[in-house]
Amino acid sequence: MGHSNVWNSHPKNYGPGSRTCRVCGNPHGLIRKYGLMCCRQCFRSNAKEIGFIKKKKNVKFGSSGRVVFQSLLTHFSLTSEKLMRTLVLG
């Protein structure tokens, strides 16, 4: 019983080599999240048909980042006001 007879003689039912893409059969770059079992290339070509839509954020960056800084200040001032209200009422 030589090395060539033993190599890959037992079926592999675990680990990354056991799973393949359900579209093309490629074992590399597999996306398993949500039970997709699809490689990244097939996912990119079929994403819209599956129902995945890329969402864009409508944040406009100023030249010095002032817009982002102002939105952070607004967010934290609103959350601090809510916190103060709950502390006073509670």
mmCIF file of C-alpha atoms in Angstrom, residues 17-67:
data_model
loop_
_atom_site.group_PDB
_atom_site.id
_atom_site.type_symbol
_atom_site.label_atom_id
_atom_site.label_comp_id
_atom_site.label_asym_id
_atom_site.label_seq_id
_atom_site.Cartn_x
_atom_site.Cartn_y
_atom_site.Cartn_z
ATOM 1 C CA GLY A 17 -12.118 21.423 0.989
ATOM 2 C CA SER A 18 -15.443 19.694 1.493
ATOM 3 C CA ARG A 19 -17.611 22.632 0.381
ATOM 4 C CA THR A 20 -17.970 23.913 -3.166
ATOM 5 C CA CYS A 21 -19.945 26.597 -4.980
ATOM 6 C CA ARG A 22 -23.430 25.446 -5.906
ATOM 7 C CA VAL A 23 -23.209 27.339 -9.222
ATOM 8 C CA CYS A 24 -19.778 26.517 -10.637
ATOM 9 C CA GLY A 25 -18.267 23.980 -8.211
ATOM 10 C CA ASN A 26 -15.296 26.173 -7.231
ATOM 11 C CA PRO A 27 -14.057 25.457 -3.673
ATOM 12 C CA HIS A 28 -12.221 28.805 -3.303
ATOM 13 C CA GLY A 29 -13.729 32.107 -2.113
ATOM 14 C CA LEU A 30 -16.916 30.506 -0.866
ATOM 15 C CA ILE A 31 -19.592 32.688 0.775
ATOM 16 C CA ARG A 32 -21.389 30.569 3.360
ATOM 17 C CA LYS A 33 -23.289 33.368 5.097
ATOM 18 C CA TYR A 34 -27.098 33.045 4.970
ATOM 19 C CA GLY A 35 -26.638 29.568 3.458
ATOM 20 C CA LEU A 36 -25.570 30.964 0.075
ATOM 21 C CA MET A 37 -22.811 28.396 -0.570
ATOM 22 C CA CYS A 38 -21.725 30.442 -3.573
ATOM 23 C CA CYS A 39 -18.234 31.588 -4.578
ATOM 24 C CA ARG A 40 -17.530 35.308 -4.645
ATOM 25 C CA GLN A 41 -17.367 35.475 -8.448
ATOM 26 C CA CYS A 42 -20.776 33.832 -8.894
ATOM 27 C CA PHE A 43 -22.199 35.999 -6.114
ATOM 28 C CA ARG A 44 -21.087 39.183 -7.890
ATOM 29 C CA SER A 45 -22.684 38.078 -11.139
ATOM 30 C CA ASN A 46 -25.953 36.928 -9.515
ATOM 31 C CA ALA A 47 -26.341 39.319 -6.558
ATOM 32 C CA LYS A 48 -29.219 41.360 -7.986
ATOM 33 C CA GLU A 49 -31.180 38.262 -8.982
ATOM 34 C CA ILE A 50 -30.717 36.806 -5.483
ATOM 35 C CA GLY A 51 -31.983 40.045 -3.939
ATOM 36 C CA PHE A 52 -28.870 41.736 -2.586
ATOM 37 C CA ILE A 53 -28.827 45.479 -3.246
ATOM 38 C CA LYS A 54 -25.854 47.677 -2.476
ATOM 39 C CA LYS A 55 -26.936 50.684 -0.429
ATOM 40 C CA LYS A 56 -25.109 53.986 -0.623
ATOM 41 C CA LYS A 57 -24.771 56.339 2.303
ATOM 42 C CA ASN A 58 -25.650 59.955 1.596
ATOM 43 C CA VAL A 59 -22.823 61.470 3.614
ATOM 44 C CA LYS A 60 -21.079 64.328 1.853
ATOM 45 C CA PHE A 61 -17.521 64.907 2.975
ATOM 46 C CA GLY A 62 -16.292 68.464 3.134
ATOM 47 C CA SER A 63 -12.767 69.407 2.238
ATOM 48 C CA SER A 64 -11.804 69.456 5.907
ATOM 49 C CA GLY A 65 -14.354 66.975 7.199
ATOM 50 C CA ARG A 66 -16.536 69.656 8.813
ATOM 51 C CA VAL A 67 -19.769 68.053 7.638
#
